Coordinates of C-alpha atoms in Angstrom, one line a residue:
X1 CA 167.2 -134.9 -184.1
X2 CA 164.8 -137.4 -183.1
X3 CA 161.1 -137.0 -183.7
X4 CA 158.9 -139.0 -182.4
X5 CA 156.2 -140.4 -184.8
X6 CA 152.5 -140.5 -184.6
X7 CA 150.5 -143.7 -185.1
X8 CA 147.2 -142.9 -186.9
X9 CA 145.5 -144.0 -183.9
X10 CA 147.2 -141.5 -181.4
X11 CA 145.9 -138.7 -182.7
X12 CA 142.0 -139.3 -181.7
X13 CA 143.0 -140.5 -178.4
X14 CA 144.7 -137.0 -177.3
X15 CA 141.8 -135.8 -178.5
X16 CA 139.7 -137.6 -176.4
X17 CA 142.2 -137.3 -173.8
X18 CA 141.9 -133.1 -174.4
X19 CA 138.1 -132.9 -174.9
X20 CA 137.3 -135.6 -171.7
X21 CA 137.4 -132.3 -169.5
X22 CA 135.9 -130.3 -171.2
X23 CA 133.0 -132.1 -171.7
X24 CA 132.9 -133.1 -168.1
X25 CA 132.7 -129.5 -166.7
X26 CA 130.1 -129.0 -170.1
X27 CA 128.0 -131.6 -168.5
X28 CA 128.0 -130.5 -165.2
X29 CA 127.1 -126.7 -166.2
X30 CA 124.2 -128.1 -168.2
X31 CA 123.0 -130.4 -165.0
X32 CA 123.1 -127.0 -162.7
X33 CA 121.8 -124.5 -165.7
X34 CA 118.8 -127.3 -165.8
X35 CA 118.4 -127.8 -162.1
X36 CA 118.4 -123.6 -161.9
X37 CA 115.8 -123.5 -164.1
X38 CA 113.5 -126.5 -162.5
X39 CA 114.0 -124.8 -159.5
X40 CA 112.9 -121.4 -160.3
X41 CA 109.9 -122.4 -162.5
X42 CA 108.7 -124.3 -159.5
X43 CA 109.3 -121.1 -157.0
X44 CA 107.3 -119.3 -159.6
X45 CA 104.5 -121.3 -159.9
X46 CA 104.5 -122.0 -155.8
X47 CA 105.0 -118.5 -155.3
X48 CA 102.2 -116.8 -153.3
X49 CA 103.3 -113.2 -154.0
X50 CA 99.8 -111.8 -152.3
X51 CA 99.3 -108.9 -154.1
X52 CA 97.3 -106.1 -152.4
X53 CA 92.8 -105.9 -152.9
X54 CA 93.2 -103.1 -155.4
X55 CA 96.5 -104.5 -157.2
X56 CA 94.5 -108.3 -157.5
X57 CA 91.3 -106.6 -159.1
X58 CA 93.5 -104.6 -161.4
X59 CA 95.3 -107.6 -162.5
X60 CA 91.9 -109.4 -163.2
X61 CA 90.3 -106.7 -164.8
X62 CA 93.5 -106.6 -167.2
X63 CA 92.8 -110.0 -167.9
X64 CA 89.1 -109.5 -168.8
X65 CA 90.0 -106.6 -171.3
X66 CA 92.9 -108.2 -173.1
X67 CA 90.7 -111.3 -173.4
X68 CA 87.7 -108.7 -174.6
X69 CA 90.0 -107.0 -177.3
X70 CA 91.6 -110.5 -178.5
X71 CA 87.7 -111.7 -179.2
X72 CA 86.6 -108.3 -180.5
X73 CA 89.6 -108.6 -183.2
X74 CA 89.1 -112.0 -184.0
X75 CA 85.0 -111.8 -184.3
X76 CA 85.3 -108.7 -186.7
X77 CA 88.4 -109.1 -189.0
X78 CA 87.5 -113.2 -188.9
X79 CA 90.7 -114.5 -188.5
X80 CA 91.0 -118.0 -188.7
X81 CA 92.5 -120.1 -185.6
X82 CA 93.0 -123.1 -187.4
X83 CA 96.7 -124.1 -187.5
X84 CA 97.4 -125.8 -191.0
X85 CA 101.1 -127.4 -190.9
X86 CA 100.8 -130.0 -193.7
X87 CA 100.5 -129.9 -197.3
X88 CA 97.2 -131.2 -198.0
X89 CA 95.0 -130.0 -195.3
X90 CA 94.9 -126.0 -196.2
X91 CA 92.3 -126.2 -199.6
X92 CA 92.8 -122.5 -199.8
X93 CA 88.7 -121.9 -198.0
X94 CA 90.5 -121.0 -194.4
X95 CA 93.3 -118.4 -194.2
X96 CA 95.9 -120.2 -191.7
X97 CA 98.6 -118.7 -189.3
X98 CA 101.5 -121.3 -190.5
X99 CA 102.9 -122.1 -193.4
X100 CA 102.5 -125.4 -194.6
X101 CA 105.5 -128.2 -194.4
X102 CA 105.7 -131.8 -194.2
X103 CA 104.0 -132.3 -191.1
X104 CA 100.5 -133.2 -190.8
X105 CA 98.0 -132.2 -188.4
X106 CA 94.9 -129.5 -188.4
X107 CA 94.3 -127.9 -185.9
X108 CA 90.0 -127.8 -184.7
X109 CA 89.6 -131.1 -185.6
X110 CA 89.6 -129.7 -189.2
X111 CA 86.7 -126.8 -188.4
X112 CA 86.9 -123.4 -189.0
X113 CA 87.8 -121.5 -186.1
X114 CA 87.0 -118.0 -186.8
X115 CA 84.5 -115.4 -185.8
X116 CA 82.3 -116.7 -183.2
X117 CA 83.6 -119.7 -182.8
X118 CA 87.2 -117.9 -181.9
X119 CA 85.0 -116.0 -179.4
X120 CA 83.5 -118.9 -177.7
X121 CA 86.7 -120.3 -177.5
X122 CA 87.8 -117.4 -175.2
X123 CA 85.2 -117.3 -173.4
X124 CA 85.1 -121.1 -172.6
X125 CA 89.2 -120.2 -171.1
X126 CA 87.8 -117.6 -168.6
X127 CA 84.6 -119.4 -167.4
X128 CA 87.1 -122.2 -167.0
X129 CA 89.9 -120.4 -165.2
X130 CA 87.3 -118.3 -163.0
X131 CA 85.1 -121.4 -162.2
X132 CA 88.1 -122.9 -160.7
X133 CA 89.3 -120.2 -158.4
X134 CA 85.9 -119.9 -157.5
X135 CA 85.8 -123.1 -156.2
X136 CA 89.1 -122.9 -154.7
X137 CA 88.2 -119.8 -152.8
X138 CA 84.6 -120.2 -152.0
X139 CA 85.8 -120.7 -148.1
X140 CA 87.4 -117.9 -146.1
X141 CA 90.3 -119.1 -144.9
X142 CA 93.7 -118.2 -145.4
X143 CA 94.3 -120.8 -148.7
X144 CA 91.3 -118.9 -150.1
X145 CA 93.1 -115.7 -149.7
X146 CA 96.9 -117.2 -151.1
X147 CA 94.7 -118.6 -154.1
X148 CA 92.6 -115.6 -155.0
X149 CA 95.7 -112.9 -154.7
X150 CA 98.7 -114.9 -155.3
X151 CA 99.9 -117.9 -157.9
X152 CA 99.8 -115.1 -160.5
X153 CA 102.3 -117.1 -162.8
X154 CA 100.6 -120.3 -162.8
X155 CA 97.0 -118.6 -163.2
X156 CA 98.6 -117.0 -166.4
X157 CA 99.9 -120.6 -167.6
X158 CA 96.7 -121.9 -166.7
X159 CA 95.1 -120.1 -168.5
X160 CA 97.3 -120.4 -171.5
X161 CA 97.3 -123.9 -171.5
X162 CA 93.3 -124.0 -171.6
X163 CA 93.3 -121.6 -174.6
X164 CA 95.8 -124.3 -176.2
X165 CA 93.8 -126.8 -175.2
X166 CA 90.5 -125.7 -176.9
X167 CA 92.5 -125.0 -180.4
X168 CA 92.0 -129.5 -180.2
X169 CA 88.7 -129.3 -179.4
X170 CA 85.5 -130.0 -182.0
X171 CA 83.0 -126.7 -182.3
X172 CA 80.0 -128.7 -181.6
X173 CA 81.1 -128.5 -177.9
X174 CA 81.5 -125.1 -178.2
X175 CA 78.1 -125.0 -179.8
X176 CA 76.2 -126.5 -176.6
X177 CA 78.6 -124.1 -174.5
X178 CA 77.5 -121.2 -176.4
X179 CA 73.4 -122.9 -175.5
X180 CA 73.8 -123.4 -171.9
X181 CA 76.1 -120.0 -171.6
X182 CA 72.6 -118.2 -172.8
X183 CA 70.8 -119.3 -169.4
X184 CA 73.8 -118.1 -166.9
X185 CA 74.3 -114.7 -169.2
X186 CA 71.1 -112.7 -167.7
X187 CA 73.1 -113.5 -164.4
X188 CA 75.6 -111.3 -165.1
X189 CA 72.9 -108.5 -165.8
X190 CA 71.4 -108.8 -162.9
X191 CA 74.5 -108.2 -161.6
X192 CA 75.0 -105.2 -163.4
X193 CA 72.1 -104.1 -162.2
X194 CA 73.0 -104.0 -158.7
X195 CA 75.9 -102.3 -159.5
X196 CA 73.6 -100.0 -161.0
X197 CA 72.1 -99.7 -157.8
X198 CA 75.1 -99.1 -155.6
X199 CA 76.8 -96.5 -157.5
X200 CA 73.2 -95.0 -158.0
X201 CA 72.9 -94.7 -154.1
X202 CA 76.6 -94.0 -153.5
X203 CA 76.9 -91.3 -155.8
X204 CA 73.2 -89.8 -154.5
X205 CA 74.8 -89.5 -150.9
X206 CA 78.4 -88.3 -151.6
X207 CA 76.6 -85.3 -153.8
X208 CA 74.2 -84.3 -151.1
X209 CA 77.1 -84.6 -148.6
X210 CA 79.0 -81.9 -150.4
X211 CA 75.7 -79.7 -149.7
X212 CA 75.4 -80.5 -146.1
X213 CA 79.0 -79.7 -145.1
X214 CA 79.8 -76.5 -143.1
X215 CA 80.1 -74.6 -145.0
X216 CA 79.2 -76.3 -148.6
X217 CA 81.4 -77.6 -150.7
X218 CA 81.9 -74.8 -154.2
X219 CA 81.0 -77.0 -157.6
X220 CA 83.8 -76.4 -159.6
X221 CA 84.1 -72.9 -160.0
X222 CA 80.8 -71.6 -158.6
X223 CA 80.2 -70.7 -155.0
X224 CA 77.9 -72.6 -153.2
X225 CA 76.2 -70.4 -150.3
X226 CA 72.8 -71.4 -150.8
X227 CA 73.9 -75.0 -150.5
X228 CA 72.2 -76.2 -153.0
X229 CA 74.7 -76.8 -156.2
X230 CA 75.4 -80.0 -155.8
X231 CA 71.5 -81.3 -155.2
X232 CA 70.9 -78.9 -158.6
X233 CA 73.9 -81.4 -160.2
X234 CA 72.2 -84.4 -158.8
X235 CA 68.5 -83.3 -160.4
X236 CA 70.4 -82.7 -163.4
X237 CA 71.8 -85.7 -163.9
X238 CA 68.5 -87.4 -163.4
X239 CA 66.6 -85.3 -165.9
X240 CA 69.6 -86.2 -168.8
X241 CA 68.6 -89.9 -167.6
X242 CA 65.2 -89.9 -168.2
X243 CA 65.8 -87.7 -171.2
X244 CA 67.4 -90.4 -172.7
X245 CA 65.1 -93.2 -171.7
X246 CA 62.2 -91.7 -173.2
X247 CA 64.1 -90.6 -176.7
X248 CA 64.7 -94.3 -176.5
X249 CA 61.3 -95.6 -175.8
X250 CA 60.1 -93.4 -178.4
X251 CA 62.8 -94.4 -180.9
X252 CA 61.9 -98.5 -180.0
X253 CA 58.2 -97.4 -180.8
X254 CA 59.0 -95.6 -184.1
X255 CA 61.7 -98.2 -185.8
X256 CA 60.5 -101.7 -184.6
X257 CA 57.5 -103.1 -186.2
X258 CA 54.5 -103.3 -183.9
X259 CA 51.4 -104.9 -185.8
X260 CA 52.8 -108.1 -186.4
X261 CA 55.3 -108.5 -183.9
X262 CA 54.1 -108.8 -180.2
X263 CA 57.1 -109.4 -178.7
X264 CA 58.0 -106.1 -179.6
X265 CA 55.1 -103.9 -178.2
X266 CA 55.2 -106.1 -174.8
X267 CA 58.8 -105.5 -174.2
X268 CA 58.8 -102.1 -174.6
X269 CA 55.6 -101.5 -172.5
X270 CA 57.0 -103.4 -170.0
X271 CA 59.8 -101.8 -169.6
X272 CA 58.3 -98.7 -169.7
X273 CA 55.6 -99.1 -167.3
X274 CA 58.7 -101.1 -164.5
X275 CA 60.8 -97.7 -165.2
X276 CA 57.8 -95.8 -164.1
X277 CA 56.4 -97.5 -161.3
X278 CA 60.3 -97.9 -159.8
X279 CA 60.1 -94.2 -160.1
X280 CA 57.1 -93.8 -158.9
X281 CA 58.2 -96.3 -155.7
X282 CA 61.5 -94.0 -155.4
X283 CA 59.9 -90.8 -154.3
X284 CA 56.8 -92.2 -152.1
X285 CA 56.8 -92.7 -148.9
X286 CA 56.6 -96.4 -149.8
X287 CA 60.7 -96.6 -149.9
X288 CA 61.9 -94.0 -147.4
X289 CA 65.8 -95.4 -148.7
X290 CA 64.9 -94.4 -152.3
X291 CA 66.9 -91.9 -154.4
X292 CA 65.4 -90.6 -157.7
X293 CA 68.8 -90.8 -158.9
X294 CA 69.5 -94.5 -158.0
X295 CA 65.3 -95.1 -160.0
X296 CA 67.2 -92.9 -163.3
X297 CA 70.3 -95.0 -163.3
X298 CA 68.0 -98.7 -163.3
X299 CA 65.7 -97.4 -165.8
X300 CA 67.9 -95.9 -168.2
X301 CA 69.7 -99.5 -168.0
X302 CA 66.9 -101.6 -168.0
X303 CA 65.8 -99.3 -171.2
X304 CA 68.9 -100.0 -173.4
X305 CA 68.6 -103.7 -172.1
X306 CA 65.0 -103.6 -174.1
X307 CA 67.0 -102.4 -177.0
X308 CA 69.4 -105.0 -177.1
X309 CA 66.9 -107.4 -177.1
X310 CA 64.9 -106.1 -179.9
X311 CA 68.4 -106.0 -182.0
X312 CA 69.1 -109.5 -180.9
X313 CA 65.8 -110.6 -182.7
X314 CA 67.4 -113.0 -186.0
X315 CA 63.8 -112.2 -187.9
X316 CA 64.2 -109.1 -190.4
X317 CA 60.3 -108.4 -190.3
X318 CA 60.1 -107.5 -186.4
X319 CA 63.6 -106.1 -186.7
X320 CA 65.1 -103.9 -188.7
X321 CA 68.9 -104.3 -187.9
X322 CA 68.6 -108.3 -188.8
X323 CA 71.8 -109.1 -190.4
X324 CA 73.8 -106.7 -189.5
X325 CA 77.0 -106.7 -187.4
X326 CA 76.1 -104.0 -184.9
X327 CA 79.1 -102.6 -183.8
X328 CA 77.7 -99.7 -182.4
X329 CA 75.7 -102.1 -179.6
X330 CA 79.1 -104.2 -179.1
X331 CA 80.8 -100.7 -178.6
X332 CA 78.2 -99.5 -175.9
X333 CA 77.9 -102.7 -174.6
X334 CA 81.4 -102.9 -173.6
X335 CA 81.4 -99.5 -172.3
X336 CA 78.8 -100.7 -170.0
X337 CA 80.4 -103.7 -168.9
X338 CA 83.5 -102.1 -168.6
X339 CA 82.6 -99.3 -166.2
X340 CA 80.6 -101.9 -164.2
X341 CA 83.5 -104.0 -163.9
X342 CA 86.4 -100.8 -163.0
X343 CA 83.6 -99.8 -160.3
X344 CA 83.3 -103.1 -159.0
X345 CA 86.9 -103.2 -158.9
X346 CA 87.7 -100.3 -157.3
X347 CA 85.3 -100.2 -154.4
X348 CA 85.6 -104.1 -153.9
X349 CA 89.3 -103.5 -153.0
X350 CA 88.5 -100.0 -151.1
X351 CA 86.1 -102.2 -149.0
X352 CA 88.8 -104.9 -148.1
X353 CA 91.6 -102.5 -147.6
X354 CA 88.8 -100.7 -144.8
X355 CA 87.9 -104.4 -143.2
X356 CA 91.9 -104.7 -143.1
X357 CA 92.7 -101.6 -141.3
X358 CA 89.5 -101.1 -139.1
X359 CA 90.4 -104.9 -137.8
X360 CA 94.0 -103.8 -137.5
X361 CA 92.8 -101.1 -135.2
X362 CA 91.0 -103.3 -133.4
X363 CA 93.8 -105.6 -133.1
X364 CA 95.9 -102.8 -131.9
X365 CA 93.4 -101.5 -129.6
X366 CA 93.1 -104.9 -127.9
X367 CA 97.2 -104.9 -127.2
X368 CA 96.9 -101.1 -125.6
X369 CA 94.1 -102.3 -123.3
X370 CA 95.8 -105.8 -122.3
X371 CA 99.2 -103.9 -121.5
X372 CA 97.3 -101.2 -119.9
X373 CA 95.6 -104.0 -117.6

C-alpha cells in the first residue's frame, strides 16, 4: 500500500499547526484571568463598603490590639527584623528570619531591628496611617464619612506597605521619632483622663438612676426597698478607689528614695495634695456637677500615672526598679489603655448611631407634617 513519507521538517510544522489553537485560546484566558483580577483589586480598593459606627470602631480597635500584641512580642522575646538574604551579611550577632542565598541585600540599612526599635517601627505605621485619615476626614462631609468607615482593603494595604516601607529605613530616624513622640504622648493621657471623667460621671448617674426608679431597681439578688443599694454600690466603689490610692501613695513614700531625690517627694506630694483638693472641689458646693465617684476614678489614675513616672526614672539611686523590664507596668498599662480605648469605642458609635436615628426622626417627622399640610 502506499504510505506517504514524512520530511523531517513536517513533523514540527503540524505541531505548530496543532498547538497554534491552543495557545491562542491559552492567551486569551490569561488576558481575561488578568483583566478579572485588575478589575477586582481595583473594586476592592475603590470600594466604600461603609461599615456601621460600632462595626468601624471595632475594626480600628482590632487594629490597635494586633499592632499592641505584634510590638509586645517583638520588644520581649527581641526578635530581630532584619531580613539577611546573602551570604556575607548575617555575622552570626543578629538572628535573621531568611536563610541566606546568593542574593545580597540587608535589610535596616544593616541595623538591628529588634526590641525597641521593632516597636518604634510599629508605632511610626499607625501614627502614619491615623495621621492621614485624620487629615482626610477632619471636614464633615460626606467623603469624610466614605473615608473614615469604608476603603477598609486599601487602609489594610496601606498600612502594610508602610510597615514594609520602614523595614528600609535607618533607626536614627526612628530615634528622633521616638524624641518628638515623647512631647505628643502626655496628649493621649490627657485624653485618658477625660475618659476617666466621662465614664466617672456616666456610671455615677446610671447607678443612682437604678435607685430613683419606681419602684428601685433589686442589686443582683438583694431587694432594694429602701432604695438605697445601688448609691451603697456607688460609695463602695469609691472607698476601694481611694483605698488603693493611698496604699499607693504610701508604697511610693516607702520604696522611692526621698533624701536625695527631689523629683521624687514633689511628684508624689503633688499628686497627692491635686487628688485631694479635686476631692475636696467634688463635694462642695463649689462644683454643684461633681460626683465623688467621677473625683475617685481621676485620682486613682492620676496616682498610678505618679508611679509610672517614678519607674520611668533611668537613675538606679532614685529608683529602685532601674534596669529592669517591668512587665507588670506594661501589663497594667495596657489594661488601662485598653479599657479606655473599648469605652471610647463603644459609646462613640452609641452616640452616632443616636445622632442617626433622632435625625431620621426628624426627617420623618418633617414628611408627616408636609403631607399633612
Amino acid at each position: 500500500p502506499f504510505r506517504p513519507r514524512l520530511s523531517e521538517n513536517s513533523v514540527p510544522r503540524m505541531a505548530s499547526l496543532l498547538l497554534a489553537p491552543i495557545s491562542c485560546v491559552g492567551s486569551a484566558l490569561a488576558q481575561c484571568a488578568g483583566a478579572c483580577a485588575a478589575t477586582a483589586c481595583c473594586k476592592l480598593l475603590t470600594c466604600g463598603c461603609l461599615a456601621s459606627p460600632l462595626s468601624t470602631n471595632i475594626f480600628y480597635s482590632a487594629i490597635l490590639l494586633v499592632a499592641t500584641v505584634a510590638a509586645l512580642i517583638l520588644r520581649y522575646t527581641r526578635q530581630d527584623l532584619s531580613v539577611c538574604v546573602s551570604g556575607d551579611c548575617d555575622d552570626g550577632s543578629a538572628s535573621t528570619w531568611m536563610p541566606t542565598g546568593s542574593a545580597s541585600y540587608d535589610l535596616c540599612e544593616g541595623g538591628r531591628c529588634e526590641g525597641m526599635w521593632a516597636v518604634f517601627r510599629i508605632s511610626f505605621s499607625l501614627a502614619a496611617l491615623f495621621s492621614v485619615l485624620l487629615l482626610l476626614s477632619c471636614c464633615k462631609s460626606e467623603f469624610s464619612v466614605l473615608v473614615h468607615r469604608g476603603f477598609w482593603a486599601a487602609k489594610l494595604i496601606g498600612l502594610a506597605a508602610i510597615s514594609v516601607g520602614t523595614l528600609f529605613t535607618p533607626n536614627d530616624v526612628f530615634a528622633y521619632y521616638a524624641w518628638v513622640a515623647r512631647f505628643i504622648a502626655p496628649g493621649f493621657l490627657l485624653y485618658q483622663l477625660v475618659s476617666f471623667v466621662d465614664a466617672g460621671y456616666t456610671i455615677n448617674e446610671r447607678l443612682v438612676d437604678r435607685d430613683e426608679e419606681s419602684p428601685p431597681r433589686p442589686l443582683l439578688c438583694f431587694a432594694n426597698g429602701s432604695g438605697v443599694a445601688w448609691k451603697g454600690l456607688n460609695l463602695l466603689l469609691c472607698l476601694c478607689l481611694y483605698s488603693a490610692l493611698l496604699a499607693g501613695t504610701s508604697a511610693m513614700y516607702y520604696f522611692f528614695p526621698q533624701a536625695d531625690c527631689p523629683f521624687n517627694p514633689s511628684a508624689i506630694t503633688s499628686t497627692l495634695a491635686m487628688s485631694l483638693l479635686n476631692t475636696g472641689l467634688s463635694v462642695s458646693n463649689v462644683a454643684p456637677h461633681g460626683a465623688l465617684l467621677t473625683s475617685a476614678f481621676v485620682s486613682a489614675y492620676c496616682t498610678w500615672v505618679c508611679y509610672g513616672a517614678l519607674t520611668a526614672m533611668p537613675y538606679a539611686d532614685c529608683n529602685p526598679s532601674a534596669g529592669t523590664e517591668g512587665v507588670a507596668m506594661t501589663a497594667v498599662s495596657l489594661g488601662i489603655a485598653t479599657a479606655t480605648v473599648a469605652y471610647l469605642t463603644f459609646t462613640a458609635a452609641r452616640r452616632e448611631e443616636r445622632r442617626a436615628s433622632d435625625k431620621g426622626r426628624g426627617a420623618a417627622g418633617g414628611g408627616g407634617g408636609a403631607a399633612d399640610a
